[in-house]
PDB file of C-alpha atoms in Angstrom:
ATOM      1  CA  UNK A 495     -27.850  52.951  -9.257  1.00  0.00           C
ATOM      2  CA  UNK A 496     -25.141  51.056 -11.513  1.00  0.00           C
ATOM      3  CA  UNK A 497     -23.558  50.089  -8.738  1.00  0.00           C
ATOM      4  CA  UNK A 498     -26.280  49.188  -6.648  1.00  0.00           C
ATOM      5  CA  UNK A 499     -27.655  46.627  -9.338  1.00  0.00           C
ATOM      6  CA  UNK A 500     -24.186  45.112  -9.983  1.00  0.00           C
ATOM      7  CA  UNK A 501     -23.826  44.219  -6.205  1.00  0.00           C
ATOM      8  CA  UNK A 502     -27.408  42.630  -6.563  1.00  0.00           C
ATOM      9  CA  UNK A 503     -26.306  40.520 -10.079  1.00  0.00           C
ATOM     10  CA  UNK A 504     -23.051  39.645  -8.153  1.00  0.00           C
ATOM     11  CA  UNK A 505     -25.237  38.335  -4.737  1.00  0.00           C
ATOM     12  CA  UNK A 506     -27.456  36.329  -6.733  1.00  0.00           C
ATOM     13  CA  UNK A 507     -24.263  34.782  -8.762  1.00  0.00           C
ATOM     14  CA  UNK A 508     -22.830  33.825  -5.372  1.00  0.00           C
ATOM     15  CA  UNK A 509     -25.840  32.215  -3.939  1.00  0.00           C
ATOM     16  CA  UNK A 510     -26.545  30.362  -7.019  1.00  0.00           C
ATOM     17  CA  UNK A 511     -26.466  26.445  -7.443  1.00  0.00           C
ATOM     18  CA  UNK A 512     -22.521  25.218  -6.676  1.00  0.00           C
ATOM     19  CA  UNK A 513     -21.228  22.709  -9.345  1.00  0.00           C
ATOM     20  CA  UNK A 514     -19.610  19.832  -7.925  1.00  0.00           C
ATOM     21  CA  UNK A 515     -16.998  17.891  -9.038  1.00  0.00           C
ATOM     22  CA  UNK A 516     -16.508  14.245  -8.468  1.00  0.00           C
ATOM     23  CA  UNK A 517     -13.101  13.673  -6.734  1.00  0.00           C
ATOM     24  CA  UNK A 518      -9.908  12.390  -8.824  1.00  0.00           C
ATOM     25  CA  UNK A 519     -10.059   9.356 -10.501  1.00  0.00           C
ATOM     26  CA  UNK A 520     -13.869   8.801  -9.842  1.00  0.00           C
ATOM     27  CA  UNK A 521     -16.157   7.604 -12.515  1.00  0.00           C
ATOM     28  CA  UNK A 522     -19.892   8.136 -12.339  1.00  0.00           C
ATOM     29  CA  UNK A 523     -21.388   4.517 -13.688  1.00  0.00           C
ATOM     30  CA  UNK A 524     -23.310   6.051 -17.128  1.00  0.00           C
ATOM     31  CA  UNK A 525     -19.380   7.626 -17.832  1.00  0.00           C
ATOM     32  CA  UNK A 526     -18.055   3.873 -17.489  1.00  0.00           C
ATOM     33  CA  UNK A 527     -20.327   3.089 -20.497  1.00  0.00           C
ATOM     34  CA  UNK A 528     -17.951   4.826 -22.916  1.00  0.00           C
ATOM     35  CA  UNK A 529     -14.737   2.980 -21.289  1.00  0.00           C
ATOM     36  CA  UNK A 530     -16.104  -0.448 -22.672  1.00  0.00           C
ATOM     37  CA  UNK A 531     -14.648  -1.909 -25.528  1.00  0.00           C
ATOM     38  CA  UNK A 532     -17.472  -3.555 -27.656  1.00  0.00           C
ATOM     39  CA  UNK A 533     -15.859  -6.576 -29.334  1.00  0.00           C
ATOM     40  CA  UNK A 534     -18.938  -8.794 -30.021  1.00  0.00           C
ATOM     41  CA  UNK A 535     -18.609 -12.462 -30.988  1.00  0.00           C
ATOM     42  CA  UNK A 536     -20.893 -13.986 -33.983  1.00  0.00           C
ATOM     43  CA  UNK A 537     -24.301 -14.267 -32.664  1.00  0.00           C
ATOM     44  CA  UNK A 538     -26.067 -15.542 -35.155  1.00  0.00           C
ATOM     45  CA  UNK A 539     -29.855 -16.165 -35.925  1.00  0.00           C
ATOM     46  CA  UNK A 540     -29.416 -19.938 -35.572  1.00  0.00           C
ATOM     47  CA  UNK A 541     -27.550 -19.196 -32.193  1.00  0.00           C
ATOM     48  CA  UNK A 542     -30.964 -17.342 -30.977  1.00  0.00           C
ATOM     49  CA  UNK A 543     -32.514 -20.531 -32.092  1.00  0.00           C
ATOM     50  CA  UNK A 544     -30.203 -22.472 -29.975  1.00  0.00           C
ATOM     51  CA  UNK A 545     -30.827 -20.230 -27.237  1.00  0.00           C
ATOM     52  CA  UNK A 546     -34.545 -20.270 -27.576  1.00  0.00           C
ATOM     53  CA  UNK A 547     -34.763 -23.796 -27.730  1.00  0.00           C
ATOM     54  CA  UNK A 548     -31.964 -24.148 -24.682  1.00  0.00           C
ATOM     55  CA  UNK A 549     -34.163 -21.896 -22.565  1.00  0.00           C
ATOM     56  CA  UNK A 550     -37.374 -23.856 -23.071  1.00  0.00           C
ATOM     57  CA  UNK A 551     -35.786 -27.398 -21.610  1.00  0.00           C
ATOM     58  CA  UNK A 552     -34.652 -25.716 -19.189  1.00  0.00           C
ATOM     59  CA  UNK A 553     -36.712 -22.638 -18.160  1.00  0.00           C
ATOM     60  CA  UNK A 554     -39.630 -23.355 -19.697  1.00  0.00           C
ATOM     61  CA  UNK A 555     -40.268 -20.410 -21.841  1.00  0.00           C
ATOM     62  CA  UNK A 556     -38.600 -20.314 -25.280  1.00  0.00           C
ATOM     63  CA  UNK A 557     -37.070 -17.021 -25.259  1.00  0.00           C
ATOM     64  CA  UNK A 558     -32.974 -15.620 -26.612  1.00  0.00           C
ATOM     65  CA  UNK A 559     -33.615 -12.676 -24.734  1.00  0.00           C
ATOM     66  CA  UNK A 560     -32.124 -10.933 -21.854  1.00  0.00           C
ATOM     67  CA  UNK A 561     -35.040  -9.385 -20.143  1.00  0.00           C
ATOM     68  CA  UNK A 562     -34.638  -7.011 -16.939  1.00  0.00           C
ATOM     69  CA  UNK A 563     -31.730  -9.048 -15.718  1.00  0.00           C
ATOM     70  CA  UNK A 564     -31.399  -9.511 -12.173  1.00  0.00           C
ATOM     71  CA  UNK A 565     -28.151 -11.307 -10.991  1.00  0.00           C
ATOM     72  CA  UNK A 566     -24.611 -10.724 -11.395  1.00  0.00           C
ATOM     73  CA  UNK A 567     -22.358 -13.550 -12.047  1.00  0.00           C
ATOM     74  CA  UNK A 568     -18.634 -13.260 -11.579  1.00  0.00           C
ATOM     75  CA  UNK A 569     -15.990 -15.963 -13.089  1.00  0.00           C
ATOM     76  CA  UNK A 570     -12.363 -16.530 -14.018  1.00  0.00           C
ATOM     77  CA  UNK A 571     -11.483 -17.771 -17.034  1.00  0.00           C
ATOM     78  CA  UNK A 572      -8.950 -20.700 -16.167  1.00  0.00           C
ATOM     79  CA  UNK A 573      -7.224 -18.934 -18.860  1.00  0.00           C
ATOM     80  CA  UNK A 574      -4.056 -16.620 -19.796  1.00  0.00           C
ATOM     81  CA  UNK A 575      -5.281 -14.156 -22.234  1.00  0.00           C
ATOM     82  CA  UNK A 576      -8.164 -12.471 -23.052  1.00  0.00           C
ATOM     83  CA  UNK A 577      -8.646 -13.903 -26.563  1.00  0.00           C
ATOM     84  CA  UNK A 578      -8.682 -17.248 -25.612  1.00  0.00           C
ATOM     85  CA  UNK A 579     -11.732 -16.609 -23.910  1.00  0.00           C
ATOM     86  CA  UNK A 580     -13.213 -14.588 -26.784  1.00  0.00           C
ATOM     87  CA  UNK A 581     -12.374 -17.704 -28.802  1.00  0.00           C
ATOM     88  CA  UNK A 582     -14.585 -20.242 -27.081  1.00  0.00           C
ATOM     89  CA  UNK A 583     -17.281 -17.996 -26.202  1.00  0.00           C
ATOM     90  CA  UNK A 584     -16.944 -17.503 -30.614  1.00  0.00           C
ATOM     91  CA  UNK A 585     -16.742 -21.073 -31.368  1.00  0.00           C
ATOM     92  CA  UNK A 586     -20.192 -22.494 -30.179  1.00  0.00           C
ATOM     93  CA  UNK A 587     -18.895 -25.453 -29.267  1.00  0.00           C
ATOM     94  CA  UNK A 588     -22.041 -27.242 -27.672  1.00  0.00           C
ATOM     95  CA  UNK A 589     -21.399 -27.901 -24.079  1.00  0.00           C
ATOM     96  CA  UNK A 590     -22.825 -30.797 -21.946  1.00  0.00           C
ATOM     97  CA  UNK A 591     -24.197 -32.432 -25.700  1.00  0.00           C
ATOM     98  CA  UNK A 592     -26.161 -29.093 -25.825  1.00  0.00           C
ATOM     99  CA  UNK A 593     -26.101 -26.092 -27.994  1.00  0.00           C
ATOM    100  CA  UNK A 594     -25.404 -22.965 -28.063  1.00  0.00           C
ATOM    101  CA  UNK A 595     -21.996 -22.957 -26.938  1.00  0.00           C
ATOM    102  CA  UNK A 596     -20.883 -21.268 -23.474  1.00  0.00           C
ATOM    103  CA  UNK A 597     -20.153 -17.445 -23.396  1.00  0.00           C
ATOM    104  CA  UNK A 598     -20.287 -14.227 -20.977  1.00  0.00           C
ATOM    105  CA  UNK A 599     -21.251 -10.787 -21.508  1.00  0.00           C
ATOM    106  CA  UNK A 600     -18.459  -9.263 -20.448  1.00  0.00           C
ATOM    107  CA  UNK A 601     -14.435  -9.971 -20.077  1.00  0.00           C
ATOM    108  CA  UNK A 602     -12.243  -7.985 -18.286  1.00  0.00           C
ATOM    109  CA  UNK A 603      -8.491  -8.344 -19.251  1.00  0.00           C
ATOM    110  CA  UNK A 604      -5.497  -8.023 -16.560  1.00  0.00           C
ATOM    111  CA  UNK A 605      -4.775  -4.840 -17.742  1.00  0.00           C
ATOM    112  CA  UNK A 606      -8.302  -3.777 -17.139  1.00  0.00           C
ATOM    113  CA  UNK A 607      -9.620  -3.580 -20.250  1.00  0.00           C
ATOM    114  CA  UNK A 608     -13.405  -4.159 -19.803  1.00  0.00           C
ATOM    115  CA  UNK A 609     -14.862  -6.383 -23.017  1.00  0.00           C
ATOM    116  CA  UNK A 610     -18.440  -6.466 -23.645  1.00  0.00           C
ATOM    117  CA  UNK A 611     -18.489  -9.617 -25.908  1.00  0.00           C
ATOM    118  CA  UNK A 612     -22.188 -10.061 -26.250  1.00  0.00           C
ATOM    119  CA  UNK A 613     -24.803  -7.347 -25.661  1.00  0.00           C
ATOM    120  CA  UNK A 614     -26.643  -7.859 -21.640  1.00  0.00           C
ATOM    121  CA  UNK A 615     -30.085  -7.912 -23.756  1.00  0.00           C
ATOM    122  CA  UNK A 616     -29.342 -11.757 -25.122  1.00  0.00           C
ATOM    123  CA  UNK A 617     -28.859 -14.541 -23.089  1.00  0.00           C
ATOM    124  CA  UNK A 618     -26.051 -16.725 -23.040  1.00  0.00           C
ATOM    125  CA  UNK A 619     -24.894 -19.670 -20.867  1.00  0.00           C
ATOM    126  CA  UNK A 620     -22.244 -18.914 -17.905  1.00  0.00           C
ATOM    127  CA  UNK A 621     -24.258 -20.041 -14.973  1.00  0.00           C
ATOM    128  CA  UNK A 622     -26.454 -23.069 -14.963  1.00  0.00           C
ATOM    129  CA  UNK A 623     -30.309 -22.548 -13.750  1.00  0.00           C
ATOM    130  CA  UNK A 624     -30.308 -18.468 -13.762  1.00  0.00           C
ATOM    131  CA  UNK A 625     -28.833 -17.901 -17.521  1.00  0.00           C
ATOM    132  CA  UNK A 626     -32.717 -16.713 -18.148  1.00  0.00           C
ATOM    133  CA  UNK A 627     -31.935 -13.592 -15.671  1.00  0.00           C
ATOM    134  CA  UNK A 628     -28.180 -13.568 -15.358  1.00  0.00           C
ATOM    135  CA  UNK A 629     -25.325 -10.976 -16.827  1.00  0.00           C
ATOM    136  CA  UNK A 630     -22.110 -12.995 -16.853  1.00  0.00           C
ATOM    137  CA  UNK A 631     -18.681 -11.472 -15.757  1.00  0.00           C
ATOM    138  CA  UNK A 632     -15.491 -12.818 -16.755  1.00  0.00           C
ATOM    139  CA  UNK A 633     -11.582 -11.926 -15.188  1.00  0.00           C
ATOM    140  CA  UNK A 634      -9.010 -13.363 -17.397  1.00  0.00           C
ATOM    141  CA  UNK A 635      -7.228 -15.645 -14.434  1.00  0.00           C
ATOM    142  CA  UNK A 636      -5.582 -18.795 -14.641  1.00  0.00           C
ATOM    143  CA  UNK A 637      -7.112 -21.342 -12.218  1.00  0.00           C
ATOM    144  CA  UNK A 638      -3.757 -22.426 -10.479  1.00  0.00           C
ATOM    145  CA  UNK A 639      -3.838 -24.002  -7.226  1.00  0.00           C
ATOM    146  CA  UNK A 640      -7.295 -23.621  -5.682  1.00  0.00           C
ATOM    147  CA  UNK A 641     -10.111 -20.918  -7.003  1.00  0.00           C
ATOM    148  CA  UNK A 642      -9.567 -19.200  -4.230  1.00  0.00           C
ATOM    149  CA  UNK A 643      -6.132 -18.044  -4.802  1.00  0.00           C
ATOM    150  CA  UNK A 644      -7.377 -17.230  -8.130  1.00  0.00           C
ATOM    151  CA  UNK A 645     -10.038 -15.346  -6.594  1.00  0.00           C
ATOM    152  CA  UNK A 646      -7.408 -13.389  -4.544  1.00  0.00           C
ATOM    153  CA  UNK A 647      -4.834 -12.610  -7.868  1.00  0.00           C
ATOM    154  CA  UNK A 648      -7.516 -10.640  -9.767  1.00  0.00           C
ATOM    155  CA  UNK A 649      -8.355  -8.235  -6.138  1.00  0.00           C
ATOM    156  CA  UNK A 650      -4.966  -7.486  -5.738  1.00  0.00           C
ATOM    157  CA  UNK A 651      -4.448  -6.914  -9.278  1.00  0.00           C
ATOM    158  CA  UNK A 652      -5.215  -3.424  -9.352  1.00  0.00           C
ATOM    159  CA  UNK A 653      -6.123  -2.400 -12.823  1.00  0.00           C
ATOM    160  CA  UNK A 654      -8.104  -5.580 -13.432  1.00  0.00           C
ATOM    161  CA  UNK A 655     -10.375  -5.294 -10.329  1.00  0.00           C
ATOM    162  CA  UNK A 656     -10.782  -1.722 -10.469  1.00  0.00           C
ATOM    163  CA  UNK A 657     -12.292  -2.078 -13.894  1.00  0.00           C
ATOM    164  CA  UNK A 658     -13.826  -4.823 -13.011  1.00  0.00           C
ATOM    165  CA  UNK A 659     -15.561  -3.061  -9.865  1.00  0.00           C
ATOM    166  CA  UNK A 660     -16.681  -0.223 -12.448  1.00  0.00           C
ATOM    167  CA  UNK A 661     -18.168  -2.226 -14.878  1.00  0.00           C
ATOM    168  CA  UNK A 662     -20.420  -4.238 -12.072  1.00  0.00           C
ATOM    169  CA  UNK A 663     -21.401  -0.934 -10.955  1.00  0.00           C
ATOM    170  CA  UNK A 664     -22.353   0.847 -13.654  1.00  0.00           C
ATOM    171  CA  UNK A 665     -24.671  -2.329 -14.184  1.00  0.00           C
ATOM    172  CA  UNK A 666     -26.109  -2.591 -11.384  1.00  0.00           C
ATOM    173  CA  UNK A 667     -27.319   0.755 -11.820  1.00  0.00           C
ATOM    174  CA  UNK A 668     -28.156   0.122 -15.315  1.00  0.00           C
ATOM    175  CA  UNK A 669     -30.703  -2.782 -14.322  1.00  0.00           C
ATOM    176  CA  UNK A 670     -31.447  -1.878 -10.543  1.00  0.00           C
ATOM    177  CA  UNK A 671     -29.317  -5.211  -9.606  1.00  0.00           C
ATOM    178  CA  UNK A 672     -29.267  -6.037  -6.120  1.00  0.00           C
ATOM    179  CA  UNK A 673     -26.103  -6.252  -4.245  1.00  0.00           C
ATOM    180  CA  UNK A 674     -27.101  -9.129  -2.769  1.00  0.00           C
ATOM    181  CA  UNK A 675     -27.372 -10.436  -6.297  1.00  0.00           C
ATOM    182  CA  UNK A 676     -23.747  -9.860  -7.183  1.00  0.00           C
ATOM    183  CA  UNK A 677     -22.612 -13.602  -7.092  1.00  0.00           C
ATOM    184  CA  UNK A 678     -19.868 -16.209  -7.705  1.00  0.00           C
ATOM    185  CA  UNK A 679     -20.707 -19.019 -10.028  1.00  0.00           C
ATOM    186  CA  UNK A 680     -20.050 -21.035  -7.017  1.00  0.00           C
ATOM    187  CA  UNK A 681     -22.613 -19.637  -5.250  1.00  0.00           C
ATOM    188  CA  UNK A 682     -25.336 -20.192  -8.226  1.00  0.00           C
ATOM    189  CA  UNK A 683     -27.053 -23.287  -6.919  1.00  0.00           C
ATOM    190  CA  UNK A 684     -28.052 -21.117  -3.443  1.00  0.00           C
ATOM    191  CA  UNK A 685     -29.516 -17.907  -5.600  1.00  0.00           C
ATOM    192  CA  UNK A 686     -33.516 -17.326  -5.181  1.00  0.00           C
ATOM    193  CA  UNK A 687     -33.276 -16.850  -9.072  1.00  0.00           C
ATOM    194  CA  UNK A 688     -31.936 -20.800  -9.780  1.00  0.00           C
ATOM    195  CA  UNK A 689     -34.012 -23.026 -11.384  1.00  0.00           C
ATOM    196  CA  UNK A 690     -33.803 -25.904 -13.561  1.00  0.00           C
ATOM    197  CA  UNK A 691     -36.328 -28.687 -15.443  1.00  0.00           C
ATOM    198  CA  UNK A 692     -33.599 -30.902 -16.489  1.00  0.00           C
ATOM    199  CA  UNK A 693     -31.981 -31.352 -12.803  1.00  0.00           C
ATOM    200  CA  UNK A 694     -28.753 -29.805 -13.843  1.00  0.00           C
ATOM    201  CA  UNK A 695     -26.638 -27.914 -11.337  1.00  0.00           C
ATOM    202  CA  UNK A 696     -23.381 -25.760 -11.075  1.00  0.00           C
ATOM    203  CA  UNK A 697     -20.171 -27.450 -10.423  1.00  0.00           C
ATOM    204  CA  UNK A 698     -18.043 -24.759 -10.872  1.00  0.00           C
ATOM    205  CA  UNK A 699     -15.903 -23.336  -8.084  1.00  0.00           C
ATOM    206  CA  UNK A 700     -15.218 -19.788  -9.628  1.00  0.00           C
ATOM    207  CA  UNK A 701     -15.373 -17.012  -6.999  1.00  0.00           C
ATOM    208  CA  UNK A 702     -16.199 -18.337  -3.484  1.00  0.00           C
ATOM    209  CA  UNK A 703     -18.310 -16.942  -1.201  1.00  0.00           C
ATOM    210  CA  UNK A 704     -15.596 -15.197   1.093  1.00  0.00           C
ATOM    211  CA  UNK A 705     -13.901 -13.535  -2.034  1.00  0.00           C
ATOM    212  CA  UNK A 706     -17.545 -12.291  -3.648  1.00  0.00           C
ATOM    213  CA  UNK A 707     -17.667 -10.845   0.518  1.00  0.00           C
ATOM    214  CA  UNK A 708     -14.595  -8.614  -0.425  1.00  0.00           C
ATOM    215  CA  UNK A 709     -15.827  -7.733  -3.963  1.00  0.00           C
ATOM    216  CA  UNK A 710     -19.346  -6.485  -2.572  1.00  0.00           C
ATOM    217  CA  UNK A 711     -17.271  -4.513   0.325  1.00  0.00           C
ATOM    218  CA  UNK A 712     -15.092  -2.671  -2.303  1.00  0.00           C
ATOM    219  CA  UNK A 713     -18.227  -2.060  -4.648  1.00  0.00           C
ATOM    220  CA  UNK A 714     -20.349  -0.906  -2.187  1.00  0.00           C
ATOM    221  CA  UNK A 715     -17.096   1.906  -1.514  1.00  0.00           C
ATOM    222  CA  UNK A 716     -17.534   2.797  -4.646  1.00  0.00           C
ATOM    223  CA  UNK A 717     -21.547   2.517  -5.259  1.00  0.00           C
TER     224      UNK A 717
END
């Protein structure tokens, strides 16, 4: 009888629920979460203000807010180092004889580092016309000769776009983002989500159209 009712424990062990494991050097996108550095820049109550006030000339609604986001924006930084683009986004330098000052969410150094320099729930200005619904994404690149050999040192720099591939995934699936919605600033002007009351438009040339192609190909490998 001892015997019989072990063989029955052992069947029902073996036909039990398998745990799977994700294959080397995978990470799930709620795992990436813990990977980011939080290195926040002063955001100050009288920066909200800015931002409020910002978003009502321009969107219409006075709001500092970061509200169900639904665009990706990737840029470069026409810069060498990683704290020379934490230092602007710090400084609040107005920008166009406006305040606040320019900044993006997130910065991801060449050694892949992944920087979350202001929290995705508060607005700030990286993309003209869809800052109101936009998470910005910096690369720390230097511009060099054209953006699009920019575009092409940070996917064949390994570490930096592998992070940098994470880190859009993991929020995409944080806010349900669209991959269609994973965008170069150059490509802001032509997003459903643009809109402006002043007339202002994008004249950067960060991350062209063919390069964002190859960066929603490797993402969607990984998604």
């Amino acid at each position: 009888m001892r015997t019989a009712a072990l063989l029955v424990a052992l069947a029902l062990v073996s036909v039990g629920p398998v745990a799977t494991t994700p294959p080397p050097g995978t990470i799930r996108p709620a795992a990436f979460r813990d990977r980011i550095v939080r290195d926040h820049i002063p955001y100050s109550r009288e920066r909200k203000t800015q931002m409020a006030a910002y978003s009502r000339r321009h969107y219409g609604k006075r709001v500092w807010r970061l509200r169900n986001p639904k665009v990706l924006v990737l840029h470069f930084t026409a810069g060498s180092s990683y704290e020379g683009a934490r230092g602007t986004f710090a400084s609040n330098t107005p920008n166009r004889g406006e305040s606040p000052g320019v900044c993006s969410h997130y910065i991801v150094d060449k050694d892949g580092t992944a920087y979350e320099v202001v929290p995705p729930t508060i607005r700030c200005r990286h993309a003209i016309g869809i800052n109101y619904t936009a998470i910005g994404i910096e690369m720390v690149q230097e511009a060099g000769e054209s953006s699009h050999w920019a575009d092409q040192q940070i996917l064949n720099r390994r570490p930096q776009i592998r992070s940098a591939l994470k880190l859009a995934r993991y929020l995409r699936v944080r806010f349900d983002i669209k991959m269609g919605n994973v965008i170069g600033h150059a490509m802001a002007n032509n997003s459903p989500y643009f809109r402006d009351l002043e007339g202002w438009r994008n004249d950067h040339t960060d991350w062209q159209w063919q390069d964002v192609r190859e960066f929603r190909r490797r993402l969607r490998r990984i998604s």
